[in-house]
GROMACS .gro file of C-alpha atoms in nm:
model
  499
    1MET     CA    1  -1.629  -5.141  12.040
    2PRO     CA    2  -1.950  -5.149  12.245
    3VAL     CA    3  -1.945  -4.978  12.579
    4GLY     CA    4  -2.021  -5.147  12.907
    5ASN     CA    5  -1.749  -5.404  12.954
    6ALA     CA    6  -1.873  -5.471  13.306
    7VAL     CA    7  -1.575  -5.605  13.495
    8GLN     CA    8  -1.530  -5.315  13.735
    9HIS     CA    9  -1.507  -5.341  14.113
   10SER     CA   10  -1.838  -5.339  14.303
   11GLN     CA   11  -1.715  -5.079  14.552
   12GLY     CA   12  -1.721  -4.827  14.270
   13LEU     CA   13  -2.101  -4.826  14.276
   14ARG     CA   14  -2.105  -4.691  14.630
   15GLU     CA   15  -1.855  -4.425  14.543
   16ARG     CA   16  -2.072  -4.319  14.249
   17GLY     CA   17  -2.395  -4.296  14.444
   18TYR     CA   18  -2.554  -4.641  14.399
   19SER     CA   19  -2.650  -4.882  14.671
   20MET     CA   20  -2.535  -5.242  14.655
   21ALA     CA   21  -2.781  -5.469  14.479
   22THR     CA   22  -2.747  -5.780  14.688
   23GLY     CA   23  -3.073  -5.841  14.873
   24GLY     CA   24  -3.141  -6.142  15.093
   25PHE     CA   25  -3.149  -6.519  15.064
   26PHE     CA   26  -3.496  -6.669  15.111
   27ASN     CA   27  -3.495  -7.043  15.065
   28ILE     CA   28  -3.348  -7.348  14.897
   29VAL     CA   29  -3.579  -7.618  14.764
   30THR     CA   30  -3.519  -7.965  14.629
   31GLY     CA   31  -3.753  -8.223  14.478
   32GLY     CA   32  -4.004  -8.395  14.703
   33ALA     CA   33  -3.811  -8.723  14.697
   34ALA     CA   34  -3.433  -8.725  14.679
   35ALA     CA   35  -3.334  -8.933  14.378
   36GLN     CA   36  -3.047  -8.952  14.137
   37ASN     CA   37  -3.090  -8.759  13.813
   38SER     CA   38  -3.420  -8.588  13.904
   39ARG     CA   39  -3.271  -8.266  13.757
   40PHE     CA   40  -3.497  -8.053  13.976
   41GLY     CA   41  -3.443  -7.685  13.896
   42GLN     CA   42  -3.363  -7.738  13.529
   43TYR     CA   43  -3.662  -7.512  13.458
   44VAL     CA   44  -3.781  -7.224  13.678
   45ASP     CA   45  -3.996  -6.916  13.633
   46THR     CA   46  -4.146  -6.639  13.846
   47SER     CA   47  -4.423  -6.383  13.808
   48ARG     CA   48  -4.493  -6.131  14.083
   49ASN     CA   49  -4.595  -6.343  14.385
   50HIS     CA   50  -4.548  -6.686  14.230
   51ILE     CA   51  -4.254  -6.917  14.162
   52VAL     CA   52  -4.268  -7.241  13.964
   53MET     CA   53  -3.996  -7.502  13.920
   54CYS     CA   54  -3.965  -7.850  13.779
   55GLY     CA   55  -3.732  -8.143  13.721
   56GLN     CA   56  -3.756  -8.381  13.428
   57LEU     CA   57  -3.725  -8.713  13.608
   58GLY     CA   58  -3.867  -8.667  13.956
   59ASP     CA   59  -4.043  -8.982  14.074
   60ILE     CA   60  -4.274  -8.840  14.340
   61ASN     CA   61  -4.579  -8.880  14.114
   62GLY     CA   62  -4.462  -9.190  13.928
   63THR     CA   63  -4.161  -9.332  13.749
   64ASN     CA   64  -3.990  -9.054  13.553
   65LEU     CA   65  -4.306  -8.844  13.539
   66GLY     CA   66  -4.116  -8.540  13.660
   67GLU     CA   67  -4.213  -8.301  13.937
   68SER     CA   68  -4.340  -7.942  13.928
   69GLN     CA   69  -4.386  -7.723  14.235
   70VAL     CA   70  -4.564  -7.389  14.291
   71TRP     CA   71  -4.459  -7.147  14.565
   72TYR     CA   72  -4.655  -6.837  14.667
   73ARG     CA   73  -4.550  -6.527  14.859
   74ILE     CA   74  -4.757  -6.428  15.161
   75ASP     CA   75  -4.641  -6.130  15.372
   76ASP     CA   76  -4.285  -6.153  15.238
   77ALA     CA   77  -4.263  -6.525  15.316
   78TRP     CA   78  -4.257  -6.790  15.045
   79LYS     CA   79  -4.486  -7.089  15.106
   80PHE     CA   80  -4.515  -7.418  14.919
   81GLN     CA   81  -4.855  -7.420  14.748
   82GLY     CA   82  -4.870  -7.749  14.564
   83ARG     CA   83  -4.763  -7.963  14.270
   84LEU     CA   84  -4.887  -7.945  13.914
   85THR     CA   85  -4.968  -8.281  13.758
   86ASN     CA   86  -5.098  -8.378  13.416
   87SER     CA   87  -5.440  -8.545  13.433
   88ASP     CA   88  -5.352  -8.731  13.111
   89SER     CA   89  -5.011  -8.841  13.234
   90THR     CA   90  -4.839  -9.159  13.122
   91SER     CA   91  -4.532  -9.325  13.269
   92ALA     CA   92  -4.197  -9.164  13.185
   93GLU     CA   93  -4.351  -8.865  13.003
   94ARG     CA   94  -4.120  -8.630  13.201
   95GLN     CA   95  -4.166  -8.260  13.270
   96ALA     CA   96  -3.943  -8.036  13.061
   97GLY     CA   97  -4.034  -7.670  13.068
   98ILE     CA   98  -4.246  -7.467  13.308
   99THR     CA   99  -4.367  -7.108  13.298
  100ILE     CA  100  -4.613  -6.890  13.490
  101THR     CA  101  -4.797  -6.561  13.460
  102GLU     CA  102  -4.991  -6.381  13.736
  103LEU     CA  103  -5.290  -6.172  13.639
  104VAL     CA  104  -5.304  -5.824  13.788
  105THR     CA  105  -5.617  -5.656  13.650
  106GLY     CA  106  -5.994  -5.683  13.671
  107GLY     CA  107  -6.188  -5.946  13.862
  108SER     CA  108  -5.915  -6.201  13.798
  109ALA     CA  109  -5.642  -6.012  13.989
  110GLY     CA  110  -5.447  -6.257  14.200
  111ALA     CA  111  -5.522  -6.549  13.971
  112ALA     CA  112  -5.246  -6.711  13.769
  113TYR     CA  113  -5.181  -6.952  13.486
  114ALA     CA  114  -4.897  -7.202  13.462
  115ALA     CA  115  -4.794  -7.428  13.176
  116VAL     CA  116  -4.589  -7.748  13.209
  117GLY     CA  117  -4.426  -7.933  12.921
  118HIS     CA  118  -4.450  -8.312  12.889
  119PRO     CA  119  -4.224  -8.399  12.593
  120TYR     CA  120  -4.275  -8.776  12.601
  121SER     CA  121  -4.651  -8.773  12.637
  122ASN     CA  122  -4.836  -9.014  12.405
  123HIS     CA  123  -5.158  -8.902  12.238
  124SER     CA  124  -5.360  -8.936  11.917
  125GLY     CA  125  -5.196  -9.270  11.853
  126LEU     CA  126  -4.853  -9.105  11.841
  127SER     CA  127  -4.563  -9.206  12.063
  128ASN     CA  128  -4.369  -8.929  12.240
  129ALA     CA  129  -4.562  -8.660  12.053
  130GLY     CA  130  -4.552  -8.431  12.356
  131ALA     CA  131  -4.810  -8.209  12.521
  132VAL     CA  132  -4.846  -7.904  12.744
  133SER     CA  133  -5.074  -7.903  13.047
  134VAL     CA  134  -5.218  -7.562  13.138
  135HIS     CA  135  -5.324  -7.495  13.497
  136GLU     CA  136  -5.530  -7.210  13.640
  137LYS     CA  137  -5.519  -7.075  13.995
  138SER     CA  138  -5.844  -6.941  14.134
  139SER     CA  139  -5.821  -6.591  14.279
  140LEU     CA  140  -6.098  -6.691  14.520
  141THR     CA  141  -5.981  -7.024  14.660
  142GLY     CA  142  -5.611  -7.028  14.568
  143SER     CA  143  -5.646  -7.381  14.429
  144TRP     CA  144  -5.497  -7.497  14.100
  145THR     CA  145  -5.697  -7.677  13.830
  146GLN     CA  146  -5.581  -7.817  13.498
  147VAL     CA  147  -5.790  -7.636  13.237
  148ALA     CA  148  -5.631  -7.746  12.909
  149THR     CA  149  -5.401  -7.994  12.740
  150LEU     CA  150  -5.232  -7.847  12.434
  151THR     CA  151  -5.089  -8.065  12.158
  152ASP     CA  152  -4.901  -7.989  11.841
  153PRO     CA  153  -5.141  -7.858  11.574
  154VAL     CA  154  -4.899  -7.969  11.303
  155ILE     CA  155  -4.928  -8.333  11.190
  156GLY     CA  156  -4.726  -8.462  10.896
  157GLY     CA  157  -4.875  -8.621  10.588
  158ASP     CA  158  -4.757  -8.960  10.713
  159GLY     CA  159  -4.939  -8.908  11.042
  160THR     CA  160  -4.624  -8.836  11.242
  161SER     CA  161  -4.563  -8.547  11.479
  162ASP     CA  162  -4.261  -8.363  11.617
  163THR     CA  163  -4.189  -8.389  11.990
  164MET     CA  164  -4.297  -8.075  12.176
  165THR     CA  165  -4.128  -7.876  12.454
  166LEU     CA  166  -3.788  -8.036  12.474
  167SER     CA  167  -3.636  -7.693  12.525
  168GLY     CA  168  -3.878  -7.456  12.691
  169MET     CA  169  -4.177  -7.229  12.696
  170SER     CA  170  -4.270  -6.872  12.778
  171LEU     CA  171  -4.605  -6.750  12.915
  172VAL     CA  172  -4.688  -6.382  12.958
  173GLY     CA  173  -5.047  -6.270  13.007
  174ASP     CA  174  -5.272  -6.449  12.758
  175THR     CA  175  -4.992  -6.570  12.528
  176LEU     CA  176  -4.789  -6.892  12.544
  177ALA     CA  177  -4.493  -6.979  12.319
  178VAL     CA  178  -4.390  -7.346  12.299
  179THR     CA  179  -4.070  -7.471  12.136
  180HIS     CA  180  -3.999  -7.764  11.904
  181GLU     CA  181  -3.630  -7.714  11.831
  182LYS     CA  182  -3.583  -8.049  11.653
  183ALA     CA  183  -3.897  -8.025  11.439
  184ASP     CA  184  -3.861  -8.146  11.080
  185LEU     CA  185  -4.211  -8.039  10.976
  186ASN     CA  186  -4.284  -7.682  10.876
  187GLU     CA  187  -4.600  -7.494  10.972
  188LEU     CA  188  -4.792  -7.677  10.696
  189GLY     CA  189  -4.680  -8.023  10.805
  190ILE     CA  190  -4.435  -8.061  10.517
  191ALA     CA  191  -4.122  -8.261  10.602
  192GLY     CA  192  -3.783  -8.276  10.434
  193THR     CA  193  -3.582  -8.026  10.640
  194SER     CA  194  -3.425  -8.193  10.941
  195ASN     CA  195  -3.405  -8.002  11.269
  196ARG     CA  196  -3.548  -7.683  11.121
  197GLY     CA  197  -3.731  -7.614  11.448
  198ARG     CA  198  -4.068  -7.453  11.520
  199VAL     CA  199  -4.240  -7.237  11.780
  200ASN     CA  200  -4.614  -7.274  11.843
  201ILE     CA  201  -4.794  -6.968  11.979
  202PHE     CA  202  -5.113  -7.031  12.176
  203VAL     CA  203  -5.350  -6.766  12.313
  204ARG     CA  204  -5.611  -6.766  12.587
  205GLU     CA  205  -5.959  -6.620  12.562
  206GLY     CA  206  -6.172  -6.578  12.873
  207HIS     CA  207  -6.090  -6.649  13.237
  208THR     CA  208  -6.262  -6.757  13.554
  209GLY     CA  209  -6.305  -6.565  13.879
  210ALA     CA  210  -6.532  -6.287  13.752
  211GLY     CA  211  -6.843  -6.478  13.657
  212GLU     CA  212  -6.713  -6.545  13.306
  213ALA     CA  213  -6.679  -6.867  13.113
  214GLY     CA  214  -6.364  -7.069  13.156
  215PRO     CA  215  -6.057  -7.008  12.944
  216VAL     CA  216  -6.019  -7.138  12.590
  217TRP     CA  217  -5.667  -7.193  12.457
  218SER     CA  218  -5.608  -7.210  12.082
  219SER     CA  219  -5.319  -7.200  11.836
  220GLN     CA  220  -5.264  -6.850  11.698
  221GLN     CA  221  -4.963  -6.895  11.470
  222ILE     CA  222  -4.673  -7.129  11.399
  223LEU     CA  223  -4.324  -6.993  11.336
  224ALA     CA  224  -4.070  -7.218  11.167
  225GLY     CA  225  -3.703  -7.223  11.078
  226SER     CA  226  -3.618  -7.249  10.710
  227GLY     CA  227  -3.292  -7.444  10.694
  228SER     CA  228  -3.156  -7.777  10.812
  229ASN     CA  229  -3.009  -7.787  11.162
  230GLU     CA  230  -3.121  -7.434  11.249
  231PHE     CA  231  -3.273  -7.568  11.573
  232PHE     CA  232  -3.503  -7.265  11.565
  233GLY     CA  233  -3.662  -7.257  11.910
  234ARG     CA  234  -3.380  -7.388  12.128
  235ASN     CA  235  -3.483  -7.098  12.354
  236VAL     CA  236  -3.786  -6.872  12.351
  237ALA     CA  237  -3.875  -6.560  12.550
  238LEU     CA  238  -4.184  -6.343  12.533
  239ASN     CA  239  -4.118  -5.986  12.641
  240LYS     CA  240  -4.206  -5.973  13.013
  241THR     CA  241  -4.365  -5.629  12.979
  242ASN     CA  242  -4.514  -5.654  12.628
  243ASN     CA  243  -4.630  -5.995  12.507
  244ASP     CA  244  -4.663  -5.867  12.149
  245LEU     CA  245  -4.287  -5.915  12.126
  246LEU     CA  246  -4.107  -6.250  12.110
  247ALA     CA  247  -3.741  -6.355  12.092
  248VAL     CA  248  -3.651  -6.699  11.954
  249ALA     CA  249  -3.299  -6.843  11.968
  250GLY     CA  250  -3.147  -7.110  11.748
  251LEU     CA  251  -2.808  -7.263  11.675
  252THR     CA  252  -2.707  -7.217  11.310
  253LEU     CA  253  -2.835  -7.018  11.013
  254SER     CA  254  -2.765  -7.124  10.656
  255THR     CA  255  -2.569  -6.801  10.608
  256ASP     CA  256  -2.337  -6.863  10.906
  257THR     CA  257  -1.972  -6.919  10.828
  258SER     CA  258  -1.941  -7.176  11.107
  259SER     CA  259  -2.175  -7.395  11.307
  260THR     CA  260  -2.352  -7.342  11.641
  261GLN     CA  261  -2.265  -6.973  11.666
  262GLY     CA  262  -2.618  -6.905  11.783
  263TYR     CA  263  -2.869  -6.641  11.675
  264VAL     CA  264  -3.181  -6.467  11.804
  265LYS     CA  265  -3.480  -6.367  11.591
  266VAL     CA  266  -3.725  -6.101  11.709
  267PHE     CA  267  -4.095  -6.118  11.617
  268GLN     CA  268  -4.371  -5.863  11.674
  269ARG     CA  269  -4.747  -5.921  11.678
  270SER     CA  270  -4.995  -5.688  11.514
  271GLY     CA  271  -5.352  -5.800  11.571
  272THR     CA  272  -5.321  -6.179  11.546
  273THR     CA  273  -5.024  -6.192  11.308
  274TRP     CA  274  -4.660  -6.236  11.407
  275THR     CA  275  -4.393  -6.090  11.177
  276ALA     CA  276  -4.014  -6.125  11.187
  277LYS     CA  277  -3.852  -5.790  11.269
  278ALA     CA  278  -3.480  -5.859  11.316
  279THR     CA  279  -3.206  -6.118  11.351
  280ILE     CA  280  -2.954  -6.055  11.629
  281LYS     CA  281  -2.605  -6.204  11.644
  282ALA     CA  282  -2.300  -6.136  11.857
  283SER     CA  283  -2.055  -5.890  11.705
  284ASP     CA  284  -1.773  -6.141  11.754
  285ALA     CA  285  -1.968  -6.459  11.674
  286ALA     CA  286  -1.760  -6.776  11.646
  287THR     CA  287  -1.805  -7.151  11.624
  288ALA     CA  288  -1.970  -7.317  11.925
  289ASP     CA  289  -2.042  -6.989  12.108
  290VAL     CA  290  -2.406  -7.110  12.149
  291PHE     CA  291  -2.525  -6.749  12.166
  292GLY     CA  292  -2.876  -6.736  12.311
  293THR     CA  293  -2.916  -7.113  12.335
  294GLY     CA  294  -2.700  -7.248  12.616
  295VAL     CA  295  -2.479  -7.552  12.584
  296SER     CA  296  -2.774  -7.797  12.578
  297ASN     CA  297  -3.151  -7.826  12.628
  298GLY     CA  298  -3.297  -7.658  12.932
  299ARG     CA  299  -3.040  -7.379  12.963
  300LYS     CA  300  -3.220  -7.044  12.967
  301ALA     CA  301  -2.959  -6.828  12.792
  302LEU     CA  302  -3.217  -6.578  12.665
  303SER     CA  303  -3.412  -6.298  12.839
  304PHE     CA  304  -3.644  -6.031  12.697
  305CYS     CA  305  -3.781  -5.739  12.899
  306GLY     CA  306  -3.854  -5.378  12.806
  307ASP     CA  307  -3.642  -5.269  12.512
  308THR     CA  308  -3.360  -5.505  12.610
  309ILE     CA  309  -3.256  -5.857  12.510
  310VAL     CA  310  -2.985  -6.039  12.705
  311ALA     CA  311  -2.830  -6.342  12.537
  312GLY     CA  312  -2.568  -6.564  12.696
  313ALA     CA  313  -2.290  -6.732  12.500
  314SER     CA  314  -2.130  -6.979  12.738
  315GLY     CA  315  -1.905  -7.122  12.466
  316GLN     CA  316  -1.744  -6.785  12.396
  317ASP     CA  317  -1.365  -6.796  12.429
  318HIS     CA  318  -1.244  -6.434  12.408
  319ASP     CA  319  -1.247  -6.130  12.633
  320VAL     CA  320  -1.425  -5.806  12.541
  321ASP     CA  321  -1.123  -5.691  12.339
  322GLY     CA  322  -1.111  -6.011  12.134
  323ASN     CA  323  -0.791  -6.124  12.301
  324ASN     CA  324  -0.679  -6.382  12.558
  325SER     CA  325  -0.852  -6.690  12.428
  326VAL     CA  326  -0.989  -6.890  12.724
  327SER     CA  327  -1.191  -7.197  12.629
  328ASN     CA  328  -1.560  -7.176  12.726
  329ALA     CA  329  -1.507  -6.883  12.962
  330GLY     CA  330  -1.839  -6.745  12.837
  331MET     CA  331  -1.999  -6.403  12.807
  332ALA     CA  332  -2.341  -6.236  12.807
  333TYR     CA  333  -2.445  -5.979  12.547
  334VAL     CA  334  -2.687  -5.690  12.599
  335PHE     CA  335  -2.887  -5.556  12.303
  336ARG     CA  336  -3.128  -5.263  12.311
  337ALA     CA  337  -3.382  -5.122  12.068
  338LEU     CA  338  -3.272  -4.771  12.157
  339THR     CA  339  -3.501  -4.590  11.915
  340GLY     CA  340  -3.812  -4.790  12.006
  341ASN     CA  341  -3.795  -4.960  11.666
  342TYR     CA  342  -3.782  -5.336  11.720
  343SER     CA  343  -3.627  -5.381  11.376
  344GLN     CA  344  -3.312  -5.201  11.494
  345TRP     CA  345  -3.101  -5.347  11.774
  346THR     CA  346  -2.769  -5.224  11.910
  347GLU     CA  347  -2.520  -5.433  12.104
  348VAL     CA  348  -2.452  -5.202  12.400
  349ALA     CA  349  -2.255  -5.427  12.636
  350ARG     CA  350  -2.069  -5.752  12.678
  351LEU     CA  351  -2.069  -5.883  13.032
  352THR     CA  352  -1.797  -6.106  13.170
  353GLY     CA  353  -1.679  -6.232  13.506
  354PRO     CA  354  -1.407  -6.048  13.700
  355ASN     CA  355  -1.165  -6.320  13.589
  356ARG     CA  356  -1.172  -6.511  13.259
  357VAL     CA  357  -1.136  -6.878  13.352
  358SER     CA  358  -1.163  -7.183  13.130
  359ASN     CA  359  -1.501  -7.362  13.152
  360ASP     CA  360  -1.665  -7.102  13.377
  361ARG     CA  361  -1.951  -7.106  13.122
  362VAL     CA  362  -2.058  -6.749  13.196
  363GLY     CA  363  -2.395  -6.683  13.031
  364ASP     CA  364  -2.530  -7.038  13.015
  365ALA     CA  365  -2.832  -6.898  13.199
  366VAL     CA  366  -2.939  -6.532  13.207
  367THR     CA  367  -3.236  -6.328  13.325
  368HIS     CA  368  -3.309  -5.959  13.370
  369TRP     CA  369  -3.567  -5.697  13.453
  370GLN     CA  370  -3.593  -5.346  13.314
  371SER     CA  371  -3.760  -5.060  13.502
  372GLY     CA  372  -3.747  -4.744  13.295
  373ASP     CA  373  -3.384  -4.711  13.191
  374GLN     CA  374  -3.258  -4.908  13.489
  375LEU     CA  375  -3.153  -5.265  13.423
  376ARG     CA  376  -3.074  -5.550  13.660
  377ILE     CA  377  -2.914  -5.851  13.491
  378ALA     CA  378  -2.829  -6.188  13.644
  379VAL     CA  379  -2.572  -6.399  13.459
  380GLY     CA  380  -2.508  -6.759  13.560
  381ALA     CA  381  -2.162  -6.917  13.558
  382TYR     CA  382  -2.211  -7.276  13.667
  383GLY     CA  383  -1.843  -7.369  13.631
  384SER     CA  384  -1.715  -7.072  13.833
  385ASP     CA  385  -1.507  -7.101  14.150
  386LEU     CA  386  -1.538  -6.729  14.231
  387ASN     CA  387  -1.564  -6.603  14.586
  388GLY     CA  388  -1.899  -6.503  14.731
  389ASP     CA  389  -2.041  -6.156  14.774
  390ASP     CA  390  -1.756  -5.960  14.928
  391ALA     CA  391  -1.733  -5.596  14.827
  392ASN     CA  392  -1.358  -5.607  14.881
  393ASP     CA  393  -1.292  -5.921  14.678
  394LEU     CA  394  -1.481  -6.017  14.365
  395THR     CA  395  -1.189  -6.167  14.177
  396SER     CA  396  -1.023  -6.445  14.376
  397SER     CA  397  -1.119  -6.810  14.371
  398GLY     CA  398  -1.331  -6.950  14.650
  399THR     CA  399  -1.297  -7.267  14.850
  400PHE     CA  400  -1.489  -7.508  14.628
  401THR     CA  401  -1.449  -7.641  14.274
  402ASP     CA  402  -1.727  -7.580  14.017
  403ASP     CA  403  -1.978  -7.482  14.282
  404GLY     CA  404  -2.101  -7.211  14.044
  405ALA     CA  405  -2.203  -6.849  14.083
  406VAL     CA  406  -2.447  -6.582  13.963
  407LEU     CA  407  -2.309  -6.243  13.865
  408ILE     CA  408  -2.539  -5.943  13.917
  409PHE     CA  409  -2.491  -5.646  13.685
  410GLN     CA  410  -2.655  -5.305  13.700
  411ASN     CA  411  -2.629  -5.008  13.467
  412THR     CA  412  -2.499  -4.697  13.640
  413ARG     CA  413  -2.528  -4.448  13.356
  414ASP     CA  414  -2.675  -4.500  13.011
  415ASN     CA  415  -2.538  -4.837  12.897
  416ILE     CA  416  -2.242  -4.863  13.131
  417PHE     CA  417  -2.277  -5.179  13.341
  418GLU     CA  418  -2.091  -5.291  13.650
  419CYS     CA  419  -2.082  -5.616  13.842
  420VAL     CA  420  -2.238  -5.524  14.176
  421SER     CA  421  -2.263  -5.864  14.339
  422ILE     CA  422  -2.165  -6.228  14.307
  423ILE     CA  423  -2.413  -6.473  14.456
  424LYS     CA  424  -2.312  -6.820  14.570
  425ARG     CA  425  -2.535  -7.106  14.675
  426GLN     CA  426  -2.620  -7.108  15.045
  427GLY     CA  427  -2.419  -7.397  15.185
  428ALA     CA  428  -2.179  -7.422  14.892
  429SER     CA  429  -1.958  -7.730  14.885
  430ASP     CA  430  -1.736  -7.947  14.669
  431GLY     CA  431  -2.028  -8.179  14.602
  432VAL     CA  432  -2.004  -8.551  14.662
  433THR     CA  433  -1.752  -8.814  14.554
  434ILE     CA  434  -1.889  -9.160  14.476
  435THR     CA  435  -1.652  -9.456  14.467
  436SER     CA  436  -1.743  -9.782  14.296
  437GLY     CA  437  -1.574 -10.065  14.115
  438ARG     CA  438  -1.532  -9.831  13.820
  439GLY     CA  439  -1.340  -9.577  14.025
  440SER     CA  440  -1.428  -9.245  14.186
  441ASN     CA  441  -1.640  -8.964  14.040
  442THR     CA  442  -1.710  -8.624  14.195
  443TYR     CA  443  -2.044  -8.457  14.134
  444ARG     CA  444  -2.036  -8.078  14.176
  445GLN     CA  445  -2.313  -7.839  14.280
  446MET     CA  446  -2.284  -7.622  13.967
  447PHE     CA  447  -2.509  -7.345  14.097
  448SER     CA  448  -2.707  -7.183  13.810
  449MET     CA  449  -2.682  -7.480  13.571
  450GLY     CA  450  -3.031  -7.486  13.423
  451SER     CA  451  -3.240  -7.170  13.424
  452MET     CA  452  -3.300  -6.851  13.621
  453SER     CA  453  -3.585  -6.601  13.639
  454MET     CA  454  -3.628  -6.248  13.775
  455ASN     CA  455  -3.950  -6.050  13.820
  456ASP     CA  456  -4.063  -5.693  13.883
  457GLU     CA  457  -4.096  -5.755  14.258
  458GLY     CA  458  -3.719  -5.810  14.291
  459THR     CA  459  -3.734  -6.190  14.316
  460LEU     CA  460  -3.449  -6.389  14.164
  461VAL     CA  461  -3.487  -6.766  14.125
  462VAL     CA  462  -3.182  -6.980  14.048
  463GLY     CA  463  -3.193  -7.344  13.944
  464ALA     CA  464  -2.905  -7.589  13.990
  465MET     CA  465  -3.011  -7.910  13.818
  466ASN     CA  466  -2.693  -8.103  13.900
  467ASP     CA  467  -2.688  -8.018  14.272
  468PRO     CA  468  -2.635  -8.347  14.463
  469SER     CA  469  -2.828  -8.225  14.769
  470ASP     CA  470  -3.085  -8.438  14.950
  471THR     CA  471  -3.427  -8.299  15.046
  472ASP     CA  472  -3.272  -8.109  15.337
  473GLY     CA  473  -3.072  -7.901  15.088
  474VAL     CA  474  -2.754  -7.977  15.282
  475THR     CA  475  -2.663  -8.347  15.280
  476GLN     CA  476  -2.482  -8.432  14.957
  477THR     CA  477  -2.566  -8.785  14.842
  478ALA     CA  478  -2.833  -8.758  14.569
  479ILE     CA  479  -2.641  -8.728  14.241
  480ASN     CA  480  -2.797  -8.468  14.011
  481ASN     CA  481  -3.105  -8.439  14.230
  482GLY     CA  482  -3.113  -8.063  14.171
  483SER     CA  483  -3.217  -7.760  14.376
  484VAL     CA  484  -3.373  -7.413  14.345
  485SER     CA  485  -3.272  -7.104  14.546
  486PHE     CA  486  -3.478  -6.785  14.598
  487TYR     CA  487  -3.336  -6.437  14.653
  488HIS     CA  488  -3.478  -6.090  14.692
  489MET     CA  489  -3.293  -5.820  14.499
  490ASP     CA  490  -3.356  -5.464  14.613
  491TRP     CA  491  -3.314  -5.217  14.330
  492GLY     CA  492  -3.013  -4.994  14.372
  493VAL     CA  493  -3.127  -4.646  14.466
  494HIS     CA  494  -2.982  -4.374  14.246
  495ILE     CA  495  -2.875  -4.086  14.470
  496GLY     CA  496  -2.614  -3.920  14.254
  497GLU     CA  497  -2.433  -3.916  13.924
  498PHE     CA  498  -2.081  -3.945  13.792
  499GLN     CA  499  -1.870  -3.641  13.856
   0.00000   0.00000   0.00000
């Protein structure tokens, strides 16, 4: 059985010479106009001094256009910088997927690129074909400019196209991966395999800010699933520290004994060519575990950094010993390429909450950062009722129902992980109950439902797309308006070793 079962008491870290890994709460943000079903925070990302976030159906720029915000850190304070809009926007095109990368070298240091998905954008005579708008931040002025609109390079023989970016994107450096999980066309435009899924990889050449020509974005390669209902590309993650590595999650392989177990494929780039290196699956895979994919679109249950992949399986029912079946309790799995060979992956840990509770959905969103051999992993549990960050009590239920939580794990020695903190939403509540002629319904905060992101500066961003908060982040009347919370996570300082 893999080591690192990660349900130990947080106080143990102090006893073993590690500081607590809690950090401080920065801010909570909602969409610019409180509205039902905006789903703000369904997609978030962070890179060094930048945070981006979006909601599919925000109306601030037009009916169901969606809303994307950029925040920037100045002297340890996060400031709203602006909104990213598509110059080719059409009504109800939505915004589903957002990602950002900050440049750190050469004359472009301080500049950044962000990409926003518009899955229902119409173009080339095609309805809902989808597009990605790419935006560049000037290192000189700090302003954002849309520099490209990317569309699917694959068009079928009948002139049709598959909808882009219903699930997500990943941008690291000069490389952007865009998902098409329900694509029927393969990389040559040949149809006949429903829901095979595809991932388009785009690359950037050139940049502004150093007297050079503007950037040019072009398609580098198209990766495709091979079987029906693979949903290849439900999630995608470029390695945060090496963008020649890519992880792609899907739902079902043709060789699976049951459906929707979930799988992750690892690809590596050499020159301009991407090659499949490995397929990763949970050691105890079972039906409807949704390993690496999350329970539905927009759940970031996949993270890739260093030599480590973290994949959540929020439909997992068993504990780390394979016993005590608890429906949808959930789990997160940690895999490492321990020999430096990205064709060989070892499952080194399975991370669970202190208590296994039905419908906690642990692992529906995950993120991590690796610094050397030290790992910090955040695991969302949007259905959790666990208490907040109390070193003396990480196991009892809190005051509110389904307010959600984020579990923070850190490795203390080799691949032994411990839960060092449990983060709750600032101003947690029971949500809001709406009564109408059809009866009463309660809408919960479900902190961490959506996506999360962590960067090398210790910033953790947590989306909660069902949060019913108004624009003040407190009043609870806007059903599924959504929110985003920022935290700073100081790395635990290693001052000793196990005795």
